[in-house]
């Protein structure tokens, strides 16, 4: 009887031990599954975080296909400039990793440029290098998201982190140079941090910050300290220029400056603080003949003491209306195309 009781006790102890061993096995499996899940999450975040720059650099470096990697300028029904962001936004949406929050922040980033270009005639924009939007639209002078005129060939993640809430994360991105025949080199002068949030089970980019080698955020307010505030420029008086000639408008004269050895002076009639009329003259301090005394055999040509042109200022641009259009065309054809142009661009307040 005692042996029977002892055997029963031993059997029950063995059964309990076996039961504990069986329960321990799922715990190890759960730990392995959790680790695998974390690795998958990190991989998903990294892939989503790199997606923007992978696309951006590909679009920039692709010479065969034109992909809108930035907002563009089109002509509106009134002949003025208009910012068109939709082709760019459509490309972003195709990635499947861009949050509406990021797109909205892009609208905000371009708002100053959008307001400004509305004041510019499209033909001014078409004049090309002569018009740079004076810092209001830096994206047309630099590749905005790498803050450079030169591009990179690739990117890599140098750190991927998911925050404790499990709903937000970031990827630190390094830029890579990779020329033919040269080993890839990681840029040391800048990097980016791409912030993401989990939206309906997918990681989406909500913010991108660009940093220099000292960890300072690269912004165009730092690079464009001398932006001209045209809202506060309310008079035509000052310096203007085209590709060849500088003109200075004071309250009494317009001075055409070809270089240090040639200046022509013309009296003006002030219509208002944004409009003046140039009166033809031969008053000059010049060591060569600029050809303005020629008639080109035309019956209608500039006459001393008579109005020659009207200059009107609008949004940092000086628009010209010539009263002797045929003569101006002949002058452009036979003497110089860059003296009497339709547009001049603001150079500063140094009128005298």
PDB file of N, CA, C and O in Angstrom, residues 286-335:
ATOM      1  N   UNK A 286      30.514 110.040 -72.875  1.00  0.00           N
ATOM      2  CA  UNK A 286      30.812 108.761 -73.514  1.00  0.00           C
ATOM      3  C   UNK A 286      31.960 108.920 -74.507  1.00  0.00           C
ATOM      4  O   UNK A 286      32.042 109.926 -75.215  1.00  0.00           O
ATOM      5  N   UNK A 287      32.833 107.926 -74.601  1.00  0.00           N
ATOM      6  CA  UNK A 287      33.969 107.953 -75.510  1.00  0.00           C
ATOM      7  C   UNK A 287      33.687 107.226 -76.821  1.00  0.00           C
ATOM      8  O   UNK A 287      34.579 107.055 -77.640  1.00  0.00           O
ATOM      9  N   UNK A 288      32.459 106.785 -77.020  1.00  0.00           N
ATOM     10  CA  UNK A 288      32.093 106.172 -78.295  1.00  0.00           C
ATOM     11  C   UNK A 288      30.652 106.526 -78.618  1.00  0.00           C
ATOM     12  O   UNK A 288      29.882 106.940 -77.755  1.00  0.00           O
ATOM     13  N   UNK A 289      30.299 106.379 -79.883  1.00  0.00           N
ATOM     14  CA  UNK A 289      28.946 106.682 -80.353  1.00  0.00           C
ATOM     15  C   UNK A 289      28.084 105.434 -80.198  1.00  0.00           C
ATOM     16  O   UNK A 289      28.395 104.386 -80.773  1.00  0.00           O
ATOM     17  N   UNK A 290      27.013 105.540 -79.436  1.00  0.00           N
ATOM     18  CA  UNK A 290      26.168 104.363 -79.234  1.00  0.00           C
ATOM     19  C   UNK A 290      25.093 104.201 -80.315  1.00  0.00           C
ATOM     20  O   UNK A 290      24.237 103.326 -80.221  1.00  0.00           O
ATOM     21  N   UNK A 291      25.129 105.044 -81.322  1.00  0.00           N
ATOM     22  CA  UNK A 291      24.238 104.875 -82.462  1.00  0.00           C
ATOM     23  C   UNK A 291      22.846 105.430 -82.297  1.00  0.00           C
ATOM     24  O   UNK A 291      22.001 105.267 -83.181  1.00  0.00           O
ATOM     25  N   UNK A 292      22.575 106.113 -81.208  1.00  0.00           N
ATOM     26  CA  UNK A 292      21.211 106.599 -80.980  1.00  0.00           C
ATOM     27  C   UNK A 292      20.856 107.812 -81.840  1.00  0.00           C
ATOM     28  O   UNK A 292      19.679 108.193 -81.909  1.00  0.00           O
ATOM     29  N   UNK A 293      21.852 108.412 -82.521  1.00  0.00           N
ATOM     30  CA  UNK A 293      21.556 109.553 -83.397  1.00  0.00           C
ATOM     31  C   UNK A 293      21.116 109.113 -84.795  1.00  0.00           C
ATOM     32  O   UNK A 293      20.689 109.940 -85.602  1.00  0.00           O
ATOM     33  N   UNK A 294      21.211 107.834 -85.082  1.00  0.00           N
ATOM     34  CA  UNK A 294      20.838 107.341 -86.407  1.00  0.00           C
ATOM     35  C   UNK A 294      19.314 107.338 -86.584  1.00  0.00           C
ATOM     36  O   UNK A 294      18.562 107.094 -85.638  1.00  0.00           O
ATOM     37  N   UNK A 295      18.887 107.581 -87.876  1.00  0.00           N
ATOM     38  CA  UNK A 295      17.449 107.556 -88.189  1.00  0.00           C
ATOM     39  C   UNK A 295      17.052 106.292 -88.922  1.00  0.00           C
ATOM     40  O   UNK A 295      15.862 105.975 -89.001  1.00  0.00           O
ATOM     41  N   UNK A 296      18.029 105.574 -89.480  1.00  0.00           N
ATOM     42  CA  UNK A 296      17.811 104.344 -90.246  1.00  0.00           C
ATOM     43  C   UNK A 296      16.870 104.582 -91.435  1.00  0.00           C
ATOM     44  O   UNK A 296      16.190 103.655 -91.899  1.00  0.00           O
ATOM     45  N   UNK A 297      16.824 105.849 -91.923  1.00  0.00           N
ATOM     46  CA  UNK A 297      15.991 106.171 -93.073  1.00  0.00           C
ATOM     47  C   UNK A 297      14.501 106.195 -92.781  1.00  0.00           C
ATOM     48  O   UNK A 297      13.682 106.232 -93.712  1.00  0.00           O
ATOM     49  N   UNK A 298      14.145 106.200 -91.510  1.00  0.00           N
ATOM     50  CA  UNK A 298      12.734 106.198 -91.130  1.00  0.00           C
ATOM     51  C   UNK A 298      12.210 107.622 -90.975  1.00  0.00           C
ATOM     52  O   UNK A 298      12.916 108.507 -90.489  1.00  0.00           O
ATOM     53  N   UNK A 299      10.965 107.802 -91.378  1.00  0.00           N
ATOM     54  CA  UNK A 299      10.338 109.109 -91.192  1.00  0.00           C
ATOM     55  C   UNK A 299      10.020 109.357 -89.718  1.00  0.00           C
ATOM     56  O   UNK A 299      10.113 110.484 -89.232  1.00  0.00           O
ATOM     57  N   UNK A 300       9.646 108.299 -89.039  1.00  0.00           N
ATOM     58  CA  UNK A 300       9.319 108.432 -87.621  1.00  0.00           C
ATOM     59  C   UNK A 300      10.492 107.907 -86.801  1.00  0.00           C
ATOM     60  O   UNK A 300      10.755 106.707 -86.768  1.00  0.00           O
ATOM     61  N   UNK A 301      11.188 108.823 -86.160  1.00  0.00           N
ATOM     62  CA  UNK A 301      12.346 108.464 -85.346  1.00  0.00           C
ATOM     63  C   UNK A 301      12.394 109.388 -84.128  1.00  0.00           C
ATOM     64  O   UNK A 301      11.708 110.424 -84.098  1.00  0.00           O
ATOM     65  N   UNK A 302      13.178 109.046 -83.108  1.00  0.00           N
ATOM     66  CA  UNK A 302      13.229 109.864 -81.900  1.00  0.00           C
ATOM     67  C   UNK A 302      13.630 111.301 -82.207  1.00  0.00           C
ATOM     68  O   UNK A 302      14.517 111.559 -83.025  1.00  0.00           O
ATOM     69  N   UNK A 303      12.971 112.234 -81.519  1.00  0.00           N
ATOM     70  CA  UNK A 303      13.208 113.670 -81.705  1.00  0.00           C
ATOM     71  C   UNK A 303      13.626 114.272 -80.370  1.00  0.00           C
ATOM     72  O   UNK A 303      13.014 113.981 -79.323  1.00  0.00           O
ATOM     73  N   UNK A 304      14.667 115.100 -80.412  1.00  0.00           N
ATOM     74  CA  UNK A 304      15.147 115.734 -79.178  1.00  0.00           C
ATOM     75  C   UNK A 304      14.026 116.523 -78.504  1.00  0.00           C
ATOM     76  O   UNK A 304      13.296 117.280 -79.148  1.00  0.00           O
ATOM     77  N   UNK A 305      13.890 116.287 -77.204  1.00  0.00           N
ATOM     78  CA  UNK A 305      12.896 117.001 -76.420  1.00  0.00           C
ATOM     79  C   UNK A 305      11.513 116.382 -76.442  1.00  0.00           C
ATOM     80  O   UNK A 305      10.588 116.892 -75.788  1.00  0.00           O
ATOM     81  N   UNK A 306      11.345 115.282 -77.188  1.00  0.00           N
ATOM     82  CA  UNK A 306      10.048 114.617 -77.278  1.00  0.00           C
ATOM     83  C   UNK A 306      10.064 113.292 -76.491  1.00  0.00           C
ATOM     84  O   UNK A 306      11.115 112.653 -76.334  1.00  0.00           O
ATOM     85  N   UNK A 307       8.888 112.845 -76.006  1.00  0.00           N
ATOM     86  CA  UNK A 307       8.837 111.563 -75.283  1.00  0.00           C
ATOM     87  C   UNK A 307       9.285 110.398 -76.160  1.00  0.00           C
ATOM     88  O   UNK A 307       8.909 110.309 -77.333  1.00  0.00           O
ATOM     89  N   UNK A 308      10.098 109.542 -75.592  1.00  0.00           N
ATOM     90  CA  UNK A 308      10.624 108.380 -76.310  1.00  0.00           C
ATOM     91  C   UNK A 308      10.036 107.059 -75.797  1.00  0.00           C
ATOM     92  O   UNK A 308       9.758 106.150 -76.572  1.00  0.00           O
ATOM     93  N   UNK A 309       9.844 106.953 -74.462  1.00  0.00           N
ATOM     94  CA  UNK A 309       9.366 105.697 -73.885  1.00  0.00           C
ATOM     95  C   UNK A 309       8.727 105.942 -72.529  1.00  0.00           C
ATOM     96  O   UNK A 309       9.034 106.927 -71.850  1.00  0.00           O
ATOM     97  N   UNK A 310       7.845 105.031 -72.172  1.00  0.00           N
ATOM     98  CA  UNK A 310       7.235 105.068 -70.836  1.00  0.00           C
ATOM     99  C   UNK A 310       7.676 103.836 -70.060  1.00  0.00           C
ATOM    100  O   UNK A 310       7.612 102.709 -70.573  1.00  0.00           O
ATOM    101  N   UNK A 311       8.121 104.052 -68.825  1.00  0.00           N
ATOM    102  CA  UNK A 311       8.581 102.961 -67.961  1.00  0.00           C
ATOM    103  C   UNK A 311       7.603 102.794 -66.801  1.00  0.00           C
ATOM    104  O   UNK A 311       7.286 103.761 -66.103  1.00  0.00           O
ATOM    105  N   UNK A 312       7.167 101.547 -66.601  1.00  0.00           N
ATOM    106  CA  UNK A 312       6.207 101.243 -65.537  1.00  0.00           C
ATOM    107  C   UNK A 312       6.752 100.130 -64.664  1.00  0.00           C
ATOM    108  O   UNK A 312       7.190  99.085 -65.174  1.00  0.00           O
ATOM    109  N   UNK A 313       6.734 100.348 -63.362  1.00  0.00           N
ATOM    110  CA  UNK A 313       7.228  99.339 -62.428  1.00  0.00           C
ATOM    111  C   UNK A 313       6.104  98.450 -61.911  1.00  0.00           C
ATOM    112  O   UNK A 313       5.033  98.928 -61.550  1.00  0.00           O
ATOM    113  N   UNK A 314       6.378  97.145 -61.883  1.00  0.00           N
ATOM    114  CA  UNK A 314       5.423  96.202 -61.308  1.00  0.00           C
ATOM    115  C   UNK A 314       6.168  94.977 -60.809  1.00  0.00           C
ATOM    116  O   UNK A 314       6.860  94.306 -61.581  1.00  0.00           O
ATOM    117  N   UNK A 315       6.053  94.693 -59.512  1.00  0.00           N
ATOM    118  CA  UNK A 315       6.615  93.487 -58.889  1.00  0.00           C
ATOM    119  C   UNK A 315       8.088  93.277 -59.217  1.00  0.00           C
ATOM    120  O   UNK A 315       8.510  92.192 -59.601  1.00  0.00           O
ATOM    121  N   UNK A 316       8.870  94.333 -59.036  1.00  0.00           N
ATOM    122  CA  UNK A 316      10.299  94.181 -59.231  1.00  0.00           C
ATOM    123  C   UNK A 316      10.742  94.126 -60.676  1.00  0.00           C
ATOM    124  O   UNK A 316      11.890  93.769 -60.964  1.00  0.00           O
ATOM    125  N   UNK A 317       9.864  94.463 -61.603  1.00  0.00           N
ATOM    126  CA  UNK A 317      10.195  94.459 -63.025  1.00  0.00           C
ATOM    127  C   UNK A 317       9.826  95.811 -63.617  1.00  0.00           C
ATOM    128  O   UNK A 317       8.780  96.383 -63.303  1.00  0.00           O
ATOM    129  N   UNK A 318      10.698  96.329 -64.484  1.00  0.00           N
ATOM    130  CA  UNK A 318      10.441  97.584 -65.181  1.00  0.00           C
ATOM    131  C   UNK A 318      10.004  97.256 -66.608  1.00  0.00           C
ATOM    132  O   UNK A 318      10.780  96.711 -67.390  1.00  0.00           O
ATOM    133  N   UNK A 319       8.746  97.564 -66.921  1.00  0.00           N
ATOM    134  CA  UNK A 319       8.185  97.304 -68.245  1.00  0.00           C
ATOM    135  C   UNK A 319       8.294  98.572 -69.091  1.00  0.00           C
ATOM    136  O   UNK A 319       8.037  99.674 -68.599  1.00  0.00           O
ATOM    137  N   UNK A 320       8.651  98.388 -70.367  1.00  0.00           N
ATOM    138  CA  UNK A 320       8.876  99.532 -71.251  1.00  0.00           C
ATOM    139  C   UNK A 320       7.873  99.554 -72.395  1.00  0.00           C
ATOM    140  O   UNK A 320       7.647  98.530 -73.052  1.00  0.00           O
ATOM    141  N   UNK A 321       7.313 100.723 -72.638  1.00  0.00           N
ATOM    142  CA  UNK A 321       6.464 100.956 -73.809  1.00  0.00           C
ATOM    143  C   UNK A 321       7.158 102.011 -74.675  1.00  0.00           C
ATOM    144  O   UNK A 321       7.324 103.166 -74.266  1.00  0.00           O
ATOM    145  N   UNK A 322       7.596 101.618 -75.871  1.00  0.00           N
ATOM    146  CA  UNK A 322       8.323 102.531 -76.762  1.00  0.00           C
ATOM    147  C   UNK A 322       7.352 103.241 -77.706  1.00  0.00           C
ATOM    148  O   UNK A 322       6.455 102.628 -78.289  1.00  0.00           O
ATOM    149  N   UNK A 323       7.570 104.560 -77.888  1.00  0.00           N
ATOM    150  CA  UNK A 323       6.710 105.359 -78.770  1.00  0.00           C
ATOM    151  C   UNK A 323       7.198 105.349 -80.221  1.00  0.00           C
ATOM    152  O   UNK A 323       6.515 105.837 -81.113  1.00  0.00           O
ATOM    153  N   UNK A 324       8.416 104.767 -80.430  1.00  0.00           N
ATOM    154  CA  UNK A 324       8.974 104.625 -81.777  1.00  0.00           C
ATOM    155  C   UNK A 324       9.367 103.156 -81.977  1.00  0.00           C
ATOM    156  O   UNK A 324      10.552 102.811 -82.060  1.00  0.00           O
ATOM    157  N   UNK A 325       8.393 102.309 -82.062  1.00  0.00           N
ATOM    158  CA  UNK A 325       8.637 100.871 -82.081  1.00  0.00           C
ATOM    159  C   UNK A 325       9.470 100.433 -83.284  1.00  0.00           C
ATOM    160  O   UNK A 325      10.361  99.593 -83.160  1.00  0.00           O
ATOM    161  N   UNK A 326       9.166 100.988 -84.480  1.00  0.00           N
ATOM    162  CA  UNK A 326       9.909 100.579 -85.670  1.00  0.00           C
ATOM    163  C   UNK A 326      11.368 100.984 -85.554  1.00  0.00           C
ATOM    164  O   UNK A 326      12.281 100.223 -85.912  1.00  0.00           O
ATOM    165  N   UNK A 327      11.626 102.205 -85.034  1.00  0.00           N
ATOM    166  CA  UNK A 327      13.003 102.652 -84.853  1.00  0.00           C
ATOM    167  C   UNK A 327      13.734 101.753 -83.860  1.00  0.00           C
ATOM    168  O   UNK A 327      14.906 101.395 -84.080  1.00  0.00           O
ATOM    169  N   UNK A 328      13.079 101.388 -82.769  1.00  0.00           N
ATOM    170  CA  UNK A 328      13.694 100.512 -81.760  1.00  0.00           C
ATOM    171  C   UNK A 328      14.061  99.164 -82.370  1.00  0.00           C
ATOM    172  O   UNK A 328      15.143  98.617 -82.122  1.00  0.00           O
ATOM    173  N   UNK A 329      13.172  98.616 -83.211  1.00  0.00           N
ATOM    174  CA  UNK A 329      13.465  97.340 -83.863  1.00  0.00           C
ATOM    175  C   UNK A 329      14.678  97.460 -84.781  1.00  0.00           C
ATOM    176  O   UNK A 329      15.520  96.558 -84.838  1.00  0.00           O
ATOM    177  N   UNK A 330      14.784  98.568 -85.539  1.00  0.00           N
ATOM    178  CA  UNK A 330      15.940  98.792 -86.409  1.00  0.00           C
ATOM    179  C   UNK A 330      17.220  98.932 -85.586  1.00  0.00           C
ATOM    180  O   UNK A 330      18.287  98.412 -85.956  1.00  0.00           O
ATOM    181  N   UNK A 331      17.113  99.629 -84.450  1.00  0.00           N
ATOM    182  CA  UNK A 331      18.277  99.801 -83.579  1.00  0.00           C
ATOM    183  C   UNK A 331      18.746  98.436 -83.062  1.00  0.00           C
ATOM    184  O   UNK A 331      19.948  98.137 -83.035  1.00  0.00           O
ATOM    185  N   UNK A 332      17.806  97.646 -82.655  1.00  0.00           N
ATOM    186  CA  UNK A 332      18.149  96.312 -82.160  1.00  0.00           C
ATOM    187  C   UNK A 332      18.802  95.467 -83.257  1.00  0.00           C
ATOM    188  O   UNK A 332      19.733  94.694 -83.005  1.00  0.00           O
ATOM    189  N   UNK A 333      18.301  95.615 -84.457  1.00  0.00           N
ATOM    190  CA  UNK A 333      18.802  94.811 -85.577  1.00  0.00           C
ATOM    191  C   UNK A 333      20.192  95.259 -86.032  1.00  0.00           C
ATOM    192  O   UNK A 333      21.065  94.433 -86.321  1.00  0.00           O
ATOM    193  N   UNK A 334      20.434  96.565 -86.098  1.00  0.00           N
ATOM    194  CA  UNK A 334      21.653  97.080 -86.714  1.00  0.00           C
ATOM    195  C   UNK A 334      22.724  97.540 -85.721  1.00  0.00           C
ATOM    196  O   UNK A 334      23.910  97.612 -86.065  1.00  0.00           O
ATOM    197  N   UNK A 335      22.315  97.873 -84.496  1.00  0.00           N
ATOM    198  CA  UNK A 335      23.290  98.400 -83.535  1.00  0.00           C
ATOM    199  C   UNK A 335      23.470  97.463 -82.339  1.00  0.00           C
ATOM    200  O   UNK A 335      24.549  96.900 -82.140  1.00  0.00           O
TER     201      UNK A 335
END
